[in-house]
Short mmCIF file of C-alpha atoms in Angstrom, two decimals:
data_model
loop_
_atom_site.label_atom_id
_atom_site.label_comp_id
_atom_site.label_asym_id
_atom_site.label_seq_id
_atom_site.Cartn_x
_atom_site.Cartn_y
_atom_site.Cartn_z
CA UNK A 541 0.00 0.00 0.00
CA UNK A 542 1.47 3.29 -1.04
CA UNK A 543 0.88 5.18 2.18
CA UNK A 544 2.62 8.19 3.65
CA UNK A 545 4.85 7.78 6.69
CA UNK A 546 2.13 8.61 9.22
CA UNK A 547 -0.31 6.08 7.70
CA UNK A 548 2.37 3.40 7.68
CA UNK A 549 3.20 4.11 11.31
CA UNK A 550 -0.46 4.01 12.25
CA UNK A 551 -0.90 0.64 10.53
CA UNK A 552 2.12 -0.85 12.29
CA UNK A 553 0.88 0.44 15.66
CA UNK A 554 -2.59 -1.02 15.13
CA UNK A 555 -1.22 -4.39 14.03
CA UNK A 556 1.01 -4.49 17.11
CA UNK A 557 -2.01 -3.66 19.28
CA UNK A 558 -3.99 -6.40 17.54
CA UNK A 559 -1.32 -9.00 18.34
CA UNK A 560 -1.16 -7.82 21.95
CA UNK A 561 -4.95 -8.09 22.33
CA UNK A 562 -4.90 -11.55 20.75
CA UNK A 563 -2.45 -12.69 23.42
CA UNK A 564 -4.53 -11.16 26.20
CA UNK A 565 -7.70 -12.88 25.03
CA UNK A 566 -5.86 -16.22 24.92
CA UNK A 567 -5.11 -15.85 28.63
CA UNK A 568 -7.99 -17.44 30.63
CA UNK A 569 -7.38 -15.08 33.56
CA UNK A 570 -8.78 -12.10 31.64
CA UNK A 571 -12.29 -13.56 31.92
CA UNK A 572 -12.20 -13.11 35.70
CA UNK A 573 -12.99 -9.45 34.95
CA UNK A 574 -16.03 -9.49 32.63
CA UNK A 575 -15.89 -5.74 31.93
CA UNK A 576 -12.22 -5.94 30.93
CA UNK A 577 -12.83 -9.05 28.82
CA UNK A 578 -15.74 -7.37 27.02
CA UNK A 579 -13.77 -4.16 26.42
CA UNK A 580 -10.74 -6.10 25.15
CA UNK A 581 -12.93 -8.26 22.93
CA UNK A 582 -14.62 -5.24 21.41
CA UNK A 583 -11.32 -3.58 20.58
CA UNK A 584 -10.01 -6.83 19.10
CA UNK A 585 -13.12 -7.04 16.93
CA UNK A 586 -12.57 -3.44 15.76
CA UNK A 587 -9.00 -4.20 14.66
CA UNK A 588 -9.71 -7.61 13.10
CA UNK A 589 -10.83 -6.24 9.68
CA UNK A 590 -7.66 -4.11 9.51
CA UNK A 591 -5.43 -7.09 10.33
CA UNK A 592 -7.26 -9.27 7.81
CA UNK A 593 -7.10 -6.70 5.00
CA UNK A 594 -3.44 -5.94 5.70
CA UNK A 595 -2.70 -9.68 5.49
CA UNK A 596 -4.59 -9.96 2.19
CA UNK A 597 -2.67 -7.01 0.77
CA UNK A 598 0.71 -8.42 1.82
CA UNK A 599 -0.18 -11.82 0.32
CA UNK A 600 -1.33 -10.22 -2.95
CA UNK A 601 1.95 -8.28 -3.23
CA UNK A 602 3.99 -11.40 -2.60
CA UNK A 603 1.95 -13.34 -5.18
CA UNK A 604 2.44 -10.52 -7.69
CA UNK A 605 6.19 -10.58 -7.21
CA UNK A 606 6.24 -14.36 -7.69
CA UNK A 607 3.95 -14.20 -10.73
CA UNK A 608 6.19 -11.60 -12.41
CA UNK A 609 9.25 -13.76 -11.86
CA UNK A 610 7.48 -16.82 -13.28
CA UNK A 611 6.08 -14.80 -16.21
CA UNK A 612 9.64 -13.97 -17.25
CA UNK A 613 10.17 -17.69 -17.86
CA UNK A 614 6.63 -18.78 -18.74
CA UNK A 615 4.24 -16.28 -20.44
CA UNK A 616 1.28 -18.29 -19.07
CA UNK A 617 1.78 -16.51 -15.72
CA UNK A 618 1.46 -13.04 -17.28
CA UNK A 619 -2.34 -13.09 -16.98
CA UNK A 620 -2.16 -13.93 -13.29
CA UNK A 621 0.26 -11.07 -12.73
CA UNK A 622 -2.07 -8.67 -14.55
CA UNK A 623 -5.04 -9.78 -12.39
CA UNK A 624 -3.06 -9.28 -9.19
CA UNK A 625 -1.80 -5.89 -10.36
CA UNK A 626 -5.40 -4.79 -10.95
CA UNK A 627 -6.59 -6.18 -7.59
CA UNK A 628 -3.97 -4.55 -5.37
CA UNK A 629 -5.22 -0.93 -5.73
CA UNK A 630 -8.68 -2.05 -4.58
CA UNK A 631 -7.17 -3.72 -1.52
CA UNK A 632 -5.13 -0.57 -0.81
CA UNK A 633 -8.26 1.57 -1.06
CA UNK A 634 -10.18 -0.73 1.27
CA UNK A 635 -7.35 -0.69 3.82
CA UNK A 636 -7.22 3.11 3.62
CA UNK A 637 -10.94 3.20 4.44
CA UNK A 638 -10.41 0.93 7.44
CA UNK A 639 -7.52 3.10 8.66
CA UNK A 640 -9.54 6.31 8.48
CA UNK A 641 -10.29 7.61 12.01
CA UNK A 642 -13.50 6.05 13.28
CA UNK A 643 -15.98 7.06 15.93
CA UNK A 644 -14.59 5.74 19.25
CA UNK A 645 -18.15 4.96 20.40
CA UNK A 646 -19.03 2.74 17.43
CA UNK A 647 -18.83 -0.49 19.43
CA UNK A 648 -21.06 0.79 22.24
CA UNK A 649 -24.67 0.11 23.12
CA UNK A 650 -27.09 3.03 23.35
CA UNK A 651 -29.91 4.64 25.25
CA UNK A 652 -32.52 5.99 22.84
CA UNK A 653 -35.14 8.52 23.90
CA UNK A 654 -38.19 9.64 21.94
CA UNK A 655 -40.08 12.77 23.00
CA UNK A 656 -43.36 14.08 21.62
CA UNK A 657 -43.22 17.65 20.37
CA UNK A 658 -45.56 19.92 18.44
CA UNK A 659 -48.82 18.33 17.43
CA UNK A 660 -50.35 17.29 20.75
CA UNK A 661 -51.81 13.78 20.82
CA UNK A 662 -50.79 13.13 17.20
CA UNK A 663 -47.17 13.87 18.08
CA UNK A 664 -47.35 11.40 20.96
CA UNK A 665 -48.80 8.75 18.63
CA UNK A 666 -45.97 9.40 16.16
CA UNK A 667 -43.43 9.10 18.99
CA UNK A 668 -44.93 5.67 19.67
CA UNK A 669 -44.61 4.77 15.97
CA UNK A 670 -40.94 5.78 16.00
CA UNK A 671 -40.32 3.71 19.12
CA UNK A 672 -41.89 0.63 17.47
CA UNK A 673 -39.82 1.27 14.32
CA UNK A 674 -36.58 1.19 16.33
CA UNK A 675 -37.69 -1.81 18.38
CA UNK A 676 -38.47 -3.75 15.19
CA UNK A 677 -35.11 -2.75 13.71
CA UNK A 678 -33.39 -3.98 16.87
CA UNK A 679 -35.31 -7.26 16.66
CA UNK A 680 -34.17 -7.75 13.05
CA UNK A 681 -30.56 -7.43 14.20
CA UNK A 682 -30.93 -9.67 17.22
CA UNK A 683 -30.31 -6.83 19.66
CA UNK A 684 -31.66 -6.74 23.21
CA UNK A 685 -34.04 -3.95 24.22
CA UNK A 686 -35.06 -2.78 27.66
CA UNK A 687 -37.69 -0.17 28.48
CA UNK A 688 -36.16 2.25 30.98
CA UNK A 689 -38.89 4.85 31.42
CA UNK A 690 -42.08 5.95 29.69
CA UNK A 691 -44.93 8.43 29.96
CA UNK A 692 -47.89 7.29 27.90
CA UNK A 693 -50.47 9.58 26.35
CA UNK A 694 -54.24 9.11 26.58
CA UNK A 695 -54.53 7.46 23.15
CA UNK A 696 -51.66 5.01 23.57
CA UNK A 697 -48.77 7.10 22.29
CA UNK A 698 -45.79 8.33 24.29
CA UNK A 699 -45.08 11.78 25.63
CA UNK A 700 -41.58 10.59 26.56
CA UNK A 701 -39.97 7.15 26.41
CA UNK A 702 -36.44 5.82 26.92
CA UNK A 703 -35.09 2.40 25.93
CA UNK A 704 -31.74 0.67 26.16
CA UNK A 705 -30.59 -1.18 23.02
CA UNK A 706 -27.69 -3.62 23.31
CA UNK A 707 -25.85 -6.07 21.10
CA UNK A 708 -25.60 -9.70 22.19
CA UNK A 709 -21.96 -10.51 22.89
CA UNK A 710 -19.11 -8.82 20.99
CA UNK A 711 -20.28 -6.73 18.01
CA UNK A 712 -18.82 -7.89 14.70
CA UNK A 713 -15.91 -5.72 13.49
CA UNK A 714 -16.59 -3.39 16.41
CA UNK A 715 -19.84 -2.18 14.84
CA UNK A 716 -22.25 -1.96 17.76
CA UNK A 717 -25.67 -0.35 18.06
CA UNK A 718 -24.19 3.16 18.15
CA UNK A 719 -22.50 2.66 14.77
CA UNK A 720 -25.93 2.12 13.17
CA UNK A 721 -28.27 4.41 15.10
CA UNK A 722 -26.05 7.36 16.04
CA UNK A 723 -27.48 9.51 13.23
CA UNK A 724 -31.07 9.13 14.43
CA UNK A 725 -30.74 11.94 16.95
CA UNK A 726 -32.73 15.00 15.95
CA UNK A 727 -36.23 16.10 15.00
CA UNK A 728 -38.38 13.71 12.96
CA UNK A 729 -41.36 15.24 11.15
CA UNK A 730 -44.49 13.36 10.11
CA UNK A 731 -47.09 14.36 7.52
CA UNK A 732 -50.30 12.32 7.62
CA UNK A 733 -53.98 12.32 8.47
CA UNK A 734 -54.06 11.89 12.28
CA UNK A 735 -56.30 9.35 13.96
CA UNK A 736 -57.86 12.34 15.75
CA UNK A 737 -58.71 14.15 12.47
CA UNK A 738 -62.37 13.87 11.43
CA UNK A 739 -62.10 15.92 8.22
CA UNK A 740 -59.37 13.86 6.54
CA UNK A 741 -56.89 16.74 6.48
CA UNK A 742 -53.14 16.10 6.46
CA UNK A 743 -51.38 17.44 9.56
CA UNK A 744 -47.70 18.00 10.28
CA UNK A 745 -46.24 17.22 13.69
CA UNK A 746 -42.86 16.27 15.10
CA UNK A 747 -41.11 14.10 17.65
CA UNK A 748 -37.55 14.37 18.91
CA UNK A 749 -35.07 11.50 19.15
CA UNK A 750 -31.95 11.56 21.33
CA UNK A 751 -29.32 8.81 21.05
CA UNK A 752 -26.46 8.51 23.54
CA UNK A 753 -23.81 5.80 23.94
CA UNK A 754 -24.22 3.68 27.05
CA UNK A 755 -21.63 3.75 29.82
CA UNK A 756 -19.85 0.38 29.93
CA UNK A 757 -18.50 0.64 33.44
CA UNK A 758 -19.91 2.50 36.43
CA UNK A 759 -16.46 3.91 37.09
CA UNK A 760 -16.39 5.75 33.78
CA UNK A 761 -18.50 8.53 35.28
CA UNK A 762 -18.28 9.48 38.94
CA UNK A 763 -21.23 11.35 40.41
CA UNK A 764 -20.97 13.16 43.74
CA UNK A 765 -24.06 12.38 45.81
CA UNK A 766 -23.92 15.94 47.13
CA UNK A 767 -24.65 17.17 43.59
CA UNK A 768 -27.94 15.28 43.42
CA UNK A 769 -31.48 16.08 44.46
CA UNK A 770 -33.57 12.92 44.57
CA UNK A 771 -37.36 13.14 44.68
CA UNK A 772 -39.79 10.26 44.93
CA UNK A 773 -43.39 10.40 43.73
CA UNK A 774 -46.29 8.18 42.77
CA UNK A 775 -46.15 6.66 39.28
CA UNK A 776 -48.80 7.88 36.88
CA UNK A 777 -50.23 6.59 33.62
CA UNK A 778 -52.25 8.18 30.78
CA UNK A 779 -54.25 11.17 31.86
CA UNK A 780 -52.33 11.42 35.11
CA UNK A 781 -54.04 8.40 36.64
CA UNK A 782 -52.21 6.75 39.50
CA UNK A 783 -50.54 3.46 38.60
CA UNK A 784 -48.94 2.49 41.91
CA UNK A 785 -50.20 3.18 45.40
CA UNK A 786 -46.70 3.79 46.75
CA UNK A 787 -44.15 6.52 46.03
CA UNK A 788 -41.90 4.30 43.90
CA UNK A 789 -41.13 6.66 41.01
CA UNK A 790 -37.80 8.49 41.23
CA UNK A 791 -36.66 11.81 39.81
CA UNK A 792 -32.97 12.77 40.01
CA UNK A 793 -31.73 16.31 39.39
CA UNK A 794 -28.01 16.89 38.83
CA UNK A 795 -27.66 20.33 40.37
CA UNK A 796 -24.42 21.50 38.65
CA UNK A 797 -25.77 20.86 35.14
CA UNK A 798 -29.53 21.00 35.67
CA UNK A 799 -29.98 17.59 34.00
CA UNK A 800 -33.16 15.87 35.18
CA UNK A 801 -33.94 12.17 34.74
CA UNK A 802 -36.82 10.12 36.07
CA UNK A 803 -37.96 6.53 36.10
CA UNK A 804 -41.32 5.13 37.12
CA UNK A 805 -41.67 1.84 35.23
CA UNK A 806 -40.63 -0.46 38.05
CA UNK A 807 -42.65 -1.03 41.23
CA UNK A 808 -39.46 -0.95 43.29
CA UNK A 809 -38.13 2.47 44.24
CA UNK A 810 -34.59 1.01 44.32
CA UNK A 811 -34.89 -0.34 40.77
CA UNK A 812 -36.23 2.98 39.52
CA UNK A 813 -33.37 4.80 41.24
CA UNK A 814 -30.78 2.47 39.66
CA UNK A 815 -32.24 3.01 36.19
CA UNK A 816 -32.43 6.77 36.68
CA UNK A 817 -28.78 6.86 37.78
CA UNK A 818 -27.83 4.85 34.70
CA UNK A 819 -29.58 7.37 32.46
CA UNK A 820 -28.01 10.29 34.33
CA UNK A 821 -24.50 8.89 33.82
CA UNK A 822 -25.16 8.47 30.11
CA UNK A 823 -26.31 12.10 29.83
CA UNK A 824 -23.32 13.38 31.83
CA UNK A 825 -20.93 11.41 29.61
CA UNK A 826 -22.58 12.84 26.49
CA UNK A 827 -22.32 16.36 27.92
CA UNK A 828 -18.63 15.86 28.75
CA UNK A 829 -17.94 14.61 25.21
CA UNK A 830 -19.82 17.55 23.72
CA UNK A 831 -17.84 20.04 25.82
CA UNK A 832 -14.54 18.34 24.91
CA UNK A 833 -15.43 18.50 21.21
CA UNK A 834 -16.31 22.20 21.52
CA UNK A 835 -13.03 22.90 23.33
CA UNK A 836 -11.15 21.12 20.53
CA UNK A 837 -12.85 23.28 17.92
CA UNK A 838 -14.99 20.45 16.55
CA UNK A 839 -17.51 21.98 14.16
CA UNK A 840 -20.04 19.16 14.35
CA UNK A 841 -23.45 20.22 15.58
CA UNK A 842 -24.92 18.51 18.60
CA UNK A 843 -28.16 16.61 18.31
CA UNK A 844 -31.22 18.80 18.30
CA UNK A 845 -32.75 18.82 21.75
CA UNK A 846 -35.69 21.08 21.04
CA UNK A 847 -38.65 19.57 19.27
CA UNK A 848 -39.48 22.28 16.74
CA UNK A 849 -40.85 20.80 13.52
CA UNK A 850 -38.96 23.41 11.45
CA UNK A 851 -35.58 21.95 12.54
CA UNK A 852 -35.97 18.49 11.09
CA UNK A 853 -33.54 15.82 10.01
CA UNK A 854 -36.12 13.53 8.42
CA UNK A 855 -39.67 13.64 7.09
CA UNK A 856 -42.14 10.74 7.03
CA UNK A 857 -44.85 11.47 4.45
CA UNK A 858 -47.61 8.86 4.72
CA UNK A 859 -49.80 9.91 1.74
CA UNK A 860 -46.79 9.53 -0.59
CA UNK A 861 -45.26 6.57 1.31
CA UNK A 862 -42.08 8.69 1.31
CA UNK A 863 -39.17 8.90 3.74
CA UNK A 864 -36.64 11.73 3.27
CA UNK A 865 -33.43 12.42 5.15
CA UNK A 866 -32.64 16.11 4.66
CA UNK A 867 -28.98 15.95 5.71
CA UNK A 868 -27.89 13.88 2.71
CA UNK A 869 -30.73 14.46 0.24
CA UNK A 870 -31.98 10.88 0.58
CA UNK A 871 -35.52 10.04 -0.56
CA UNK A 872 -37.22 6.67 -0.92
CA UNK A 873 -40.82 5.60 -1.38
CA UNK A 874 -40.80 2.69 1.05
CA UNK A 875 -42.04 4.35 4.23
CA UNK A 876 -44.21 1.34 5.07
CA UNK A 877 -41.13 -0.90 5.11
CA UNK A 878 -39.12 1.61 7.15
CA UNK A 879 -41.81 1.86 9.82
CA UNK A 880 -41.80 -1.94 9.97
CA UNK A 881 -38.12 -1.79 10.95
CA UNK A 882 -36.45 -2.02 7.53
CA UNK A 883 -34.18 0.98 8.03
CA UNK A 884 -30.99 -0.35 6.48
CA UNK A 885 -31.30 1.55 3.19
CA UNK A 886 -31.40 5.00 4.83
CA UNK A 887 -28.83 4.04 7.48
CA UNK A 888 -26.49 2.65 4.80
CA UNK A 889 -26.80 5.94 2.90
CA UNK A 890 -25.91 7.89 6.04
CA UNK A 891 -22.96 5.58 6.79
CA UNK A 892 -21.70 5.96 3.21
CA UNK A 893 -21.90 9.76 3.42
CA UNK A 894 -20.02 9.67 6.72
CA UNK A 895 -17.33 7.35 5.28
CA UNK A 896 -16.77 9.69 2.33
CA UNK A 897 -16.53 12.69 4.67
CA UNK A 898 -13.93 10.91 6.83
CA UNK A 899 -11.85 9.88 3.81
CA UNK A 900 -11.97 13.47 2.58
CA UNK A 901 -10.65 14.61 5.96
CA UNK A 902 -13.84 16.46 6.87
CA UNK A 903 -15.68 16.29 10.17
CA UNK A 904 -17.95 13.31 10.47
CA UNK A 905 -21.46 13.64 9.16
CA UNK A 906 -23.50 15.78 11.52
CA UNK A 907 -25.80 13.66 13.65
CA UNK A 908 -28.71 16.09 13.69
#
C-alpha cells in the first residue's frame, strides 16, 4: 500500500495492538474481569478487519512478485500477474478506508429517547410509531431492548420514552448499536392524516429523538451524591391516573448541570433509582464529550434537543409513502417498510456519506 509515513506508522501500531490483544484474550485469567474481557474483545473485533485486510494485501503483493518472476520464464503466468496488479489498488483503497479515524463509540450500546413535540396527541402517537420502528429494527438485528422509562399519552402514544438497546456478545468488526443508530438523533417530522382528524386533512407534527452511547463501566462517570437532588413520587399513567399506590417513582436532578432524569416503570423504588442513575451517567458522559469537542474546535453540531418541527432531520410522508433524510438528500418511497423496521437503506446511505466525509478529511457527518 502506497501510504505516507504517518499512515504506515499508524498501521504498524494497530497491528502491534492487535497482536497484543490476541495474546490477552488467549489468557484465561482475563475472563475473571467481565468488563475488561468485554472491552478487550470489542477492541479486538474493531482491529480484526484491519489485520485481515493488511494480510490480504501483503499476500497479494507477494503473489504478484512471484507471478512476475514466473512470467519472465513462462508467459502463461502473465495473466495472473495482470489480475493481481489490478486487484492490489482495490485492496489498498479498502485498507485506507479501514484506517480512516473512526468514531470511538461505534462499538457501544445506546440509550434511545423519543419525545413528543408539536402536534399534541398526534405527536405522541408518532413518537410511539418511532419507538416501534426502532424496536423492530433492533429485533431484526438480534439486539436486546429494555424499556427504561415511559410516559404514555391518553390514546396510547408516548409523551416521553427511553429504551436501552444492546448487542448480544461482541459486536462484529466493532460495529455496535451506536454505529448504526447514532445519526437518528434530531427532529423527525411526520405528515399524515391523524387518527384524531375527522375531516381527513393532512397534519404535520414532530417528535424528537436523542441517542447517547451507554456507559460500559460504572467507574467511567463518577457522580458526587452531594450534587444530586432525589425526589420520589407516585407513578402515573395516561391522563395522570395513579398506577402504583406507593411513592416508587424516582426523579434525580443533577444540580451543577440542571440535567433531570426520572424513572417510574418499576414497582421498586430502588430499581427505579438504579435506572435513573444509569440514564443520568449516560447524559453526563454525552455532555462531557460535547464540551470536549467544543473545546477542541470540533464543528459538528450537537443533536437537536428542542422539538421544533422546522428543525428536522427527516420527514415521514404517509400519503406519498415517502421517507426523506434532509442531511444527505436521501428520498425513498418505502415508508411502510421503514416503519416496519427495515431501516438499512437509509442508514447505509448515512454511513456511506459519513465514510466519504472521513476519507476526505472532513468532520464526520453531523448527527442532527
